[in-house]
Amino acid sequence: MRIQLVPALVLLATALHAADAAAALDQAIADLPTHRDDSHAGHDHGKATPDLRLIAISLAVVGAVGASTATDAELESLNAGGHDPHGNGFTLQTAELSISGAVDPYFTAEAHIAASPEHGVELEEAYITTSSLPYALEVKAGYQLIEFGRINASHTHAWSWIDQPVIASRLLGGDGSRTPGARVSWLAPVSWYSQVVVGAYNSDDASMASFQGGEEEEGAVGPQRTIAGRLRSDELTTGSMADLTYLLRWENAADIGGAEAKLGLSWMGGPNASGVGERSNLYGADLVVGMKPAHGPFSSIKVTAEAIYRSANVPESLDPGTDGAIGSADDFPAPAATLSDWGLYAQAELGFGEHWSCGIRGEYATATGDSVVDGVLVDHDTDGLRDTRVRVSPMVTYRPSEFSRLRLQYDYDHAEHLEDAVAHSVWLGLDVLIGAHPAHGF
């Protein structure tokens, strides 16, 4: 009898100890001091007092089906986002597994793992965040989406529209600029929400399209390319602080006449892949205004706008011609230049009752300076990733519940690089969420 009783007592003691530890951690989290005031209009600005428990797990699945007058090859440049619908027919845009929780009273942790047939399984984010620093400070460190502007720091299932804005795909990369690094944020002691974010990140992650990343896939034919089709240098360095990409962001939010408005200004700068000492600078401004009218036909109104500008230096280089080999008779010089790319999007979404909303998004993107396309120096309008582009996208959304969403979206595209200049596309998207997912900022 004693031999059977001892293991049972050991198991009981272990279970009681684990329960006590969990209860102690929950109590410690509940007792944490509040350093950040996010009460403005009841919106979550992404810095709420820690409310995570030991672990929260969720799965978000996003897919679409549709058709376009553009060919699948043309859709690759029209919908350049990594999780956009890339062809006629069905697309599983992403299946994202998210795990988050409180490490202890001082840290929280999150990991987001995305999978799709096109990209396989990839780490989207994995980072730790402090939860009890004094003076309204917070540190976030790990592999993370850089908090430049609005769209870059958001996941696919959090987008209002089915596809990524054109200018974000071009300047921030199809998967968003994400890389190992750390940032410090400080919430100013003022009567409104005012936050400053300063960050430093590796510049050579594959997602860092405007910097030292953006390599072609393994097995790609021909030399590797970077900004505006320029040759990727094979002499890049990553050994000093000057080789990092730096971020500075300032955002403010306030109640204005019953509406919540949030304005952000961003800068990101670092070395690019075209040559040693060559650098890129990105500048951004974003605005979101939201309200829930007490009377009238609309249950909610949300307007969002974001503009991004990039200035990139590229050196003079000898570029191979169409045969792809430097030293051949058809080599040509690609001149040194300061290339400029810029664009914006603006969107408005109106809610009707509990389940329906409709909206429209308008976009414009263009560039200056020539590109290299298929071994030929051409005007930027011949380049599908730098041409003058206008896209208008009306959309209707139906939400059966807070965990599922159906979207019907039409895209009118006017793109200079297309043979017919104009393309029409229609997409029907469905996304679902199961489990407990960390809140998204307003």
Short mmCIF file of C-alpha atoms in Angstrom, two decimals:
data_model
loop_
_atom_site.label_atom_id
_atom_site.label_comp_id
_atom_site.label_asym_id
_atom_site.label_seq_id
_atom_site.Cartn_x
_atom_site.Cartn_y
_atom_site.Cartn_z
CA MET A 1 0.00 0.00 0.00
CA ARG A 2 2.83 2.36 0.84
CA ILE A 3 4.52 1.76 -2.53
CA GLN A 4 1.34 2.87 -4.37
CA LEU A 5 0.67 5.83 -2.06
CA VAL A 6 4.07 7.55 -2.41
CA PRO A 7 3.86 8.26 -6.19
CA ALA A 8 0.30 9.53 -5.72
CA LEU A 9 1.43 11.93 -3.02
CA VAL A 10 4.31 13.14 -5.20
CA LEU A 11 1.95 13.81 -8.13
CA LEU A 12 -0.49 15.64 -5.86
CA ALA A 13 2.27 17.81 -4.41
CA THR A 14 3.56 18.64 -7.91
CA ALA A 15 0.08 19.63 -9.10
CA LEU A 16 -0.51 21.83 -6.05
CA HIS A 17 2.86 23.53 -6.56
CA ALA A 18 2.08 24.23 -10.25
CA ALA A 19 -1.33 25.63 -9.34
CA ASP A 20 0.20 27.87 -6.68
CA ALA A 21 2.83 29.14 -9.16
CA ALA A 22 0.18 29.94 -11.78
CA ALA A 23 -1.98 31.71 -9.21
CA ALA A 24 1.02 33.70 -7.97
CA LEU A 25 1.90 34.78 -11.51
CA ASP A 26 -1.68 35.81 -12.24
CA GLN A 27 -1.75 37.84 -9.04
CA ALA A 28 1.61 39.46 -9.82
CA ILE A 29 0.36 40.47 -13.28
CA ALA A 30 -2.84 41.85 -11.82
CA ASP A 31 -0.83 43.90 -9.30
CA LEU A 32 1.46 45.47 -11.91
CA PRO A 33 1.40 49.28 -11.88
CA THR A 34 -0.21 51.00 -14.85
CA HIS A 35 2.35 53.13 -16.70
CA ARG A 36 0.37 53.76 -19.86
CA ASP A 37 -2.96 55.49 -20.28
CA ASP A 38 -4.84 54.07 -23.24
CA SER A 39 -8.29 55.24 -22.22
CA HIS A 40 -8.76 57.74 -25.05
CA ALA A 41 -12.18 56.97 -26.56
CA GLY A 42 -11.87 53.39 -25.36
CA HIS A 43 -9.44 52.47 -28.16
CA ASP A 44 -6.47 50.13 -27.70
CA HIS A 45 -3.35 51.93 -28.91
CA GLY A 46 -1.34 48.73 -28.68
CA LYS A 47 0.19 49.47 -25.23
CA ALA A 48 -2.37 48.22 -22.77
CA THR A 49 -1.54 47.19 -19.22
CA PRO A 50 -0.52 43.49 -19.37
CA ASP A 51 -3.55 41.24 -19.34
CA LEU A 52 -2.04 38.02 -20.72
CA ARG A 53 -2.19 34.77 -18.79
CA LEU A 54 0.21 31.85 -18.95
CA ILE A 55 -0.54 31.11 -22.59
CA ALA A 56 -3.00 32.10 -25.32
CA ILE A 57 -3.13 30.30 -28.66
CA SER A 58 -4.99 31.27 -31.83
CA LEU A 59 -5.15 30.33 -35.48
CA ALA A 60 -6.12 32.79 -38.23
CA VAL A 61 -6.84 31.45 -41.73
CA VAL A 62 -7.17 33.89 -44.65
CA GLY A 63 -8.08 32.89 -48.20
CA ALA A 64 -9.52 34.32 -51.40
CA VAL A 65 -10.90 33.29 -54.77
CA GLY A 66 -11.21 35.53 -57.78
CA ALA A 67 -10.57 36.36 -61.39
CA SER A 68 -8.81 39.14 -63.29
CA THR A 69 -8.46 40.41 -66.84
CA ALA A 70 -4.72 40.38 -66.11
CA THR A 71 -2.75 37.19 -66.65
CA ASP A 72 -1.27 35.33 -63.69
CA ALA A 73 2.16 36.68 -64.68
CA GLU A 74 0.83 40.26 -64.65
CA LEU A 75 -0.88 39.69 -61.29
CA GLU A 76 2.53 38.89 -59.79
CA SER A 77 3.49 42.57 -60.22
CA LEU A 78 0.01 44.04 -59.71
CA ASN A 79 -0.46 42.18 -56.40
CA ALA A 80 3.13 42.22 -55.18
CA GLY A 81 2.30 41.60 -51.53
CA GLY A 82 3.60 38.27 -50.26
CA HIS A 83 0.10 37.20 -49.13
CA ASP A 84 -1.95 38.85 -51.89
CA PRO A 85 -4.02 36.77 -54.34
CA HIS A 86 -1.44 36.10 -57.06
CA GLY A 87 -3.49 34.35 -59.70
CA ASN A 88 -6.89 33.56 -61.08
CA GLY A 89 -8.65 30.96 -58.95
CA PHE A 90 -8.10 30.11 -55.30
CA THR A 91 -5.39 31.44 -52.99
CA LEU A 92 -4.66 30.43 -49.40
CA GLN A 93 -3.16 33.73 -48.36
CA THR A 94 -1.98 32.62 -44.95
CA ALA A 95 -2.64 30.38 -41.97
CA GLU A 96 -1.14 32.10 -38.93
CA LEU A 97 -0.55 30.38 -35.59
CA SER A 98 -0.08 32.85 -32.72
CA ILE A 99 1.16 32.04 -29.23
CA SER A 100 1.38 34.69 -26.51
CA GLY A 101 1.65 34.80 -22.77
CA ALA A 102 3.16 36.26 -19.63
CA VAL A 103 6.68 35.03 -18.92
CA ASP A 104 6.68 36.47 -15.40
CA PRO A 105 5.70 39.84 -13.85
CA TYR A 106 8.40 41.54 -15.94
CA PHE A 107 8.11 40.14 -19.49
CA THR A 108 5.51 38.96 -22.00
CA ALA A 109 6.29 36.98 -25.14
CA GLU A 110 4.65 36.46 -28.52
CA ALA A 111 5.34 34.29 -31.56
CA HIS A 112 3.51 34.29 -34.91
CA ILE A 113 4.15 31.51 -37.41
CA ALA A 114 2.64 31.77 -40.90
CA ALA A 115 2.17 29.06 -43.50
CA SER A 116 0.98 29.06 -47.11
CA PRO A 117 1.47 26.81 -50.15
CA GLU A 118 3.50 29.52 -51.89
CA HIS A 119 5.87 30.41 -49.03
CA GLY A 120 5.84 27.29 -46.89
CA VAL A 121 6.20 27.74 -43.14
CA GLU A 122 7.91 30.94 -42.03
CA LEU A 123 8.46 32.82 -38.80
CA GLU A 124 6.55 36.07 -38.93
CA GLU A 125 7.44 37.40 -35.47
CA ALA A 126 8.91 36.17 -32.18
CA TYR A 127 9.74 38.71 -29.50
CA ILE A 128 9.65 39.59 -25.82
CA THR A 129 8.25 42.81 -24.35
CA THR A 130 8.85 44.37 -20.97
CA SER A 131 5.78 44.96 -18.82
CA SER A 132 6.87 46.87 -15.73
CA LEU A 133 9.59 49.40 -16.61
CA PRO A 134 9.40 52.78 -14.87
CA TYR A 135 8.95 56.19 -16.51
CA ALA A 136 6.45 54.83 -19.07
CA LEU A 137 9.21 53.01 -20.95
CA GLU A 138 8.81 49.74 -22.84
CA VAL A 139 11.39 47.59 -24.63
CA LYS A 140 10.54 45.07 -27.35
CA ALA A 141 13.30 42.78 -28.63
CA GLY A 142 13.40 39.88 -31.07
CA TYR A 143 12.32 39.12 -34.62
CA GLN A 144 9.61 41.67 -35.32
CA LEU A 145 7.73 43.75 -37.87
CA ILE A 146 9.19 47.25 -37.72
CA GLU A 147 6.71 49.83 -36.43
CA PHE A 148 7.08 52.11 -39.46
CA GLY A 149 3.71 53.63 -40.31
CA ARG A 150 0.48 51.64 -39.98
CA ILE A 151 0.36 48.81 -42.49
CA ASN A 152 3.89 47.43 -41.96
CA ALA A 153 3.33 46.41 -38.34
CA SER A 154 0.00 44.66 -39.01
CA HIS A 155 -0.61 41.03 -39.96
CA THR A 156 -2.54 39.91 -43.05
CA HIS A 157 -5.70 38.97 -41.13
CA ALA A 158 -5.82 42.47 -39.58
CA TRP A 159 -6.01 44.28 -42.94
CA SER A 160 -9.33 45.86 -43.84
CA TRP A 161 -8.77 45.13 -47.56
CA ILE A 162 -7.80 41.78 -49.09
CA ASP A 163 -4.49 42.91 -50.63
CA GLN A 164 -1.53 44.93 -49.40
CA PRO A 165 -1.32 48.60 -50.47
CA VAL A 166 0.84 49.07 -53.56
CA ILE A 167 3.34 51.46 -52.00
CA ALA A 168 3.85 49.16 -49.00
CA SER A 169 4.67 46.21 -51.29
CA ARG A 170 7.17 48.33 -53.21
CA LEU A 171 9.06 50.03 -50.38
CA LEU A 172 8.51 47.81 -47.33
CA GLY A 173 8.52 44.43 -49.06
CA GLY A 174 5.83 41.91 -49.82
CA ASP A 175 5.97 40.45 -46.31
CA GLY A 176 6.57 43.77 -44.56
CA SER A 177 9.96 44.89 -43.24
CA ARG A 178 10.69 42.49 -40.39
CA THR A 179 14.04 41.57 -38.91
CA PRO A 180 15.85 40.94 -35.60
CA GLY A 181 16.25 44.05 -33.51
CA ALA A 182 15.02 46.06 -30.56
CA ARG A 183 13.03 49.18 -29.98
CA VAL A 184 12.31 51.41 -26.99
CA SER A 185 9.04 53.31 -26.67
CA TRP A 186 8.25 56.14 -24.28
CA LEU A 187 4.78 57.42 -23.46
CA ALA A 188 5.00 61.15 -22.76
CA PRO A 189 3.37 62.44 -19.54
CA VAL A 190 0.84 64.68 -21.30
CA SER A 191 -2.94 64.85 -21.27
CA TRP A 192 -3.24 63.13 -24.67
CA TYR A 193 -1.65 59.95 -26.04
CA SER A 194 1.85 60.81 -27.30
CA GLN A 195 4.46 58.12 -27.86
CA VAL A 196 8.02 58.14 -29.21
CA VAL A 197 9.58 54.94 -30.61
CA VAL A 198 13.30 54.48 -31.33
CA GLY A 199 14.62 51.23 -32.81
CA ALA A 200 17.71 49.53 -34.26
CA TYR A 201 17.48 46.46 -36.50
CA ASN A 202 19.51 44.19 -38.76
CA SER A 203 19.38 45.47 -42.34
CA ASP A 204 20.16 42.20 -44.14
CA ASP A 205 17.03 40.13 -43.48
CA ALA A 206 15.45 39.00 -46.76
CA SER A 207 12.34 41.08 -46.02
CA MET A 208 14.28 44.37 -45.85
CA ALA A 209 13.64 45.26 -49.48
CA SER A 210 14.77 48.90 -49.25
CA PHE A 211 17.95 48.00 -47.40
CA GLN A 212 20.41 45.08 -47.54
CA GLY A 213 17.73 42.40 -47.91
CA GLY A 214 15.53 41.54 -50.84
CA GLU A 215 17.66 38.75 -52.27
CA GLU A 216 16.25 36.63 -55.07
CA GLU A 217 15.24 33.10 -54.24
CA GLU A 218 17.74 30.27 -54.36
CA GLY A 219 18.17 28.92 -57.84
CA ALA A 220 17.19 32.18 -59.53
CA VAL A 221 18.81 32.63 -62.95
CA GLY A 222 21.13 35.59 -63.47
CA PRO A 223 22.74 38.07 -61.07
CA GLN A 224 20.94 39.07 -57.90
CA ARG A 225 19.14 42.39 -58.08
CA THR A 226 18.17 45.05 -55.60
CA ILE A 227 16.55 48.51 -55.74
CA ALA A 228 15.32 49.44 -59.25
CA GLY A 229 16.92 46.29 -60.67
CA ARG A 230 20.47 47.41 -59.84
CA LEU A 231 23.07 44.69 -59.25
CA ARG A 232 23.36 43.47 -55.69
CA SER A 233 26.85 44.13 -54.34
CA ASP A 234 28.85 41.13 -53.12
CA GLU A 235 30.92 43.33 -50.78
CA LEU A 236 28.27 44.29 -48.24
CA THR A 237 29.18 44.41 -44.56
CA THR A 238 27.14 43.78 -41.41
CA GLY A 239 29.79 44.22 -38.75
CA SER A 240 29.22 47.70 -37.32
CA MET A 241 26.49 49.93 -35.92
CA ALA A 242 26.52 51.83 -39.24
CA ASP A 243 25.26 48.67 -40.95
CA LEU A 244 22.03 48.62 -38.94
CA THR A 245 18.68 50.07 -39.97
CA TYR A 246 17.31 52.68 -37.57
CA LEU A 247 13.74 53.73 -36.82
CA LEU A 248 12.25 56.88 -35.33
CA ARG A 249 8.47 57.22 -34.92
CA TRP A 250 6.28 59.73 -33.15
CA GLU A 251 2.53 59.22 -32.82
CA ASN A 252 -0.19 61.24 -31.13
CA ALA A 253 -3.86 60.50 -30.49
CA ALA A 254 -6.69 62.66 -29.19
CA ASP A 255 -10.46 62.97 -29.09
CA ILE A 256 -11.70 65.54 -31.60
CA GLY A 257 -15.41 66.28 -31.62
CA GLY A 258 -16.40 62.74 -30.62
CA ALA A 259 -13.94 61.11 -33.02
CA GLU A 260 -10.65 59.46 -32.13
CA ALA A 261 -7.78 60.70 -34.32
CA LYS A 262 -4.26 59.30 -34.41
CA LEU A 263 -1.38 60.84 -36.38
CA GLY A 264 2.00 59.19 -36.88
CA LEU A 265 5.30 60.35 -38.41
CA SER A 266 8.04 57.80 -39.22
CA TRP A 267 11.63 57.68 -40.49
CA MET A 268 13.72 54.62 -41.26
CA GLY A 269 17.25 54.68 -42.64
CA GLY A 270 20.13 52.33 -43.30
CA PRO A 271 22.47 50.82 -45.91
CA ASN A 272 21.05 49.34 -49.10
CA ALA A 273 22.30 46.38 -51.13
CA SER A 274 23.52 48.23 -54.22
CA GLY A 275 27.01 48.95 -52.85
CA VAL A 276 29.14 49.66 -49.81
CA GLY A 277 28.27 53.08 -48.38
CA GLU A 278 25.02 53.40 -50.35
CA ARG A 279 21.99 54.19 -48.19
CA SER A 280 18.20 54.41 -48.26
CA ASN A 281 15.92 56.70 -46.27
CA LEU A 282 12.16 56.17 -45.89
CA TYR A 283 9.78 58.83 -44.62
CA GLY A 284 6.15 58.20 -43.74
CA ALA A 285 3.05 59.94 -42.44
CA ASP A 286 -0.16 58.20 -41.43
CA LEU A 287 -3.53 59.24 -40.07
CA VAL A 288 -6.53 57.29 -38.81
CA VAL A 289 -9.84 58.76 -37.64
CA GLY A 290 -12.57 56.57 -36.17
CA MET A 291 -15.90 57.12 -34.52
CA LYS A 292 -19.11 55.33 -33.57
CA PRO A 293 -22.01 57.74 -34.10
CA ALA A 294 -24.83 57.53 -31.57
CA HIS A 295 -27.37 58.42 -34.26
CA GLY A 296 -27.62 58.14 -38.00
CA PRO A 297 -27.35 55.35 -40.58
CA PHE A 298 -23.75 54.39 -39.75
CA SER A 299 -22.74 52.27 -36.76
CA SER A 300 -19.06 53.10 -37.30
CA ILE A 301 -16.86 55.31 -39.48
CA LYS A 302 -13.13 54.78 -40.00
CA VAL A 303 -10.85 56.71 -42.35
CA THR A 304 -7.19 55.79 -42.83
CA ALA A 305 -4.46 57.37 -44.96
CA GLU A 306 -0.73 56.70 -45.27
CA ALA A 307 2.02 58.15 -47.49
CA ILE A 308 5.56 56.77 -47.88
CA TYR A 309 8.58 58.29 -49.67
CA ARG A 310 11.94 56.60 -50.32
CA SER A 311 15.22 58.15 -51.38
CA ALA A 312 17.87 55.57 -52.33
CA ASN A 313 21.44 56.10 -53.51
CA VAL A 314 22.82 53.61 -56.04
CA PRO A 315 26.40 53.62 -57.45
CA GLU A 316 27.58 53.55 -61.04
CA SER A 317 28.10 49.98 -62.15
CA LEU A 318 28.73 47.85 -65.22
CA ASP A 319 25.60 45.84 -65.76
CA PRO A 320 25.46 42.68 -67.87
CA GLY A 321 23.17 42.74 -70.84
CA THR A 322 20.61 40.14 -71.72
CA ASP A 323 23.12 37.27 -71.64
CA GLY A 324 23.61 37.86 -67.90
CA ALA A 325 27.43 37.72 -67.93
CA ILE A 326 29.61 40.71 -67.05
CA GLY A 327 32.38 41.18 -69.57
CA SER A 328 30.31 40.39 -72.63
CA ALA A 329 29.99 42.66 -75.64
CA ASP A 330 26.56 43.96 -74.63
CA ASP A 331 27.57 45.28 -71.20
CA PHE A 332 26.24 48.75 -70.45
CA PRO A 333 26.91 51.26 -67.66
CA ALA A 334 24.17 51.77 -65.08
CA PRO A 335 24.76 55.35 -63.88
CA ALA A 336 24.98 56.47 -60.28
CA ALA A 337 21.74 58.05 -59.15
CA THR A 338 19.51 59.04 -56.28
CA LEU A 339 16.26 57.21 -56.95
CA SER A 340 12.96 58.41 -55.54
CA ASP A 341 9.83 56.31 -55.06
CA TRP A 342 6.68 57.46 -53.33
CA GLY A 343 3.00 56.78 -53.02
CA LEU A 344 -0.03 56.81 -50.77
CA TYR A 345 -3.31 55.12 -50.05
CA ALA A 346 -6.50 56.43 -48.45
CA GLN A 347 -9.47 54.34 -47.42
CA ALA A 348 -12.82 54.86 -45.76
CA GLU A 349 -15.01 52.15 -44.21
CA LEU A 350 -18.61 52.65 -43.05
CA GLY A 351 -20.36 50.18 -40.75
CA PHE A 352 -24.06 49.38 -40.95
CA GLY A 353 -25.54 47.68 -37.90
CA GLU A 354 -23.66 44.80 -36.31
CA HIS A 355 -22.62 42.78 -39.36
CA TRP A 356 -22.20 44.87 -42.52
CA SER A 357 -19.77 47.50 -43.74
CA CYS A 358 -18.65 48.93 -47.05
CA GLY A 359 -15.65 50.96 -48.05
CA ILE A 360 -13.43 52.28 -50.80
CA ARG A 361 -9.66 52.58 -51.07
CA GLY A 362 -7.73 54.75 -53.51
CA GLU A 363 -3.99 54.40 -54.23
CA TYR A 364 -1.28 56.16 -56.20
CA ALA A 365 2.39 55.26 -56.62
CA THR A 366 5.19 56.49 -58.88
CA ALA A 367 8.96 56.98 -59.05
CA THR A 368 11.82 58.94 -60.64
CA GLY A 369 15.04 57.56 -62.08
CA ASP A 370 15.57 54.69 -64.51
CA SER A 371 15.28 50.97 -63.72
CA VAL A 372 17.11 47.93 -65.04
CA VAL A 373 14.62 45.38 -66.43
CA ASP A 374 15.78 42.14 -68.11
CA GLY A 375 19.28 43.52 -68.53
CA VAL A 376 18.15 46.78 -70.13
CA LEU A 377 18.16 50.30 -68.66
CA VAL A 378 14.60 51.58 -69.08
CA ASP A 379 12.27 54.33 -67.93
CA HIS A 380 10.74 53.58 -64.52
CA ASP A 381 7.28 53.20 -66.09
CA THR A 382 8.48 49.98 -67.77
CA ASP A 383 9.27 48.49 -64.35
CA GLY A 384 6.25 46.73 -62.80
CA LEU A 385 7.50 47.60 -59.30
CA ARG A 386 8.16 51.32 -59.99
CA ASP A 387 5.72 52.42 -62.68
CA THR A 388 3.03 55.06 -62.25
CA ARG A 389 0.11 53.21 -60.79
CA VAL A 390 -3.48 54.05 -59.82
CA ARG A 391 -5.72 51.53 -58.08
CA VAL A 392 -9.29 51.99 -56.83
CA SER A 393 -10.88 49.24 -54.71
CA PRO A 394 -14.47 49.32 -53.44
CA MET A 395 -15.36 46.56 -50.98
CA VAL A 396 -18.34 45.10 -49.08
CA THR A 397 -17.79 43.18 -45.83
CA TYR A 398 -20.06 40.85 -43.89
CA ARG A 399 -19.08 39.72 -40.38
CA PRO A 400 -21.23 36.82 -39.11
CA SER A 401 -19.39 37.18 -35.78
CA GLU A 402 -16.24 38.72 -34.39
CA PHE A 403 -14.37 35.55 -35.40
CA SER A 404 -15.21 35.41 -39.12
CA ARG A 405 -15.42 37.77 -42.06
CA LEU A 406 -16.45 37.67 -45.74
CA ARG A 407 -15.19 40.37 -48.12
CA LEU A 408 -16.09 41.10 -51.75
CA GLN A 409 -13.57 43.44 -53.39
CA TYR A 410 -13.15 44.88 -56.89
CA ASP A 411 -9.81 46.30 -58.09
CA TYR A 412 -9.52 48.78 -60.93
CA ASP A 413 -5.82 48.97 -61.84
CA HIS A 414 -4.19 51.46 -64.17
CA ALA A 415 -0.54 50.45 -64.45
CA GLU A 416 1.83 51.92 -67.05
CA HIS A 417 3.85 48.71 -67.43
CA LEU A 418 0.83 46.67 -68.59
CA GLU A 419 0.37 46.22 -72.30
CA ASP A 420 -3.29 47.22 -72.06
CA ALA A 421 -2.63 49.68 -69.18
CA VAL A 422 -5.84 48.69 -67.33
CA ALA A 423 -6.81 45.52 -65.43
CA HIS A 424 -10.02 44.58 -63.62
CA SER A 425 -10.08 42.04 -60.78
CA VAL A 426 -12.73 40.68 -58.42
CA TRP A 427 -11.90 38.85 -55.18
CA LEU A 428 -14.04 37.08 -52.61
CA GLY A 429 -12.19 36.60 -49.34
CA LEU A 430 -12.94 34.61 -46.20
CA ASP A 431 -10.96 34.72 -42.98
CA VAL A 432 -11.65 33.03 -39.65
CA LEU A 433 -10.05 33.17 -36.22
CA ILE A 434 -10.14 30.56 -33.48
CA GLY A 435 -8.65 30.96 -30.04
CA ALA A 436 -7.49 34.02 -28.12
CA HIS A 437 -5.48 36.48 -30.22
CA PRO A 438 -3.55 39.52 -28.90
CA ALA A 439 -5.44 42.77 -29.46
CA HIS A 440 -4.57 44.93 -32.47
CA GLY A 441 -3.88 48.61 -31.95
CA PHE A 442 -6.30 51.31 -33.12
#
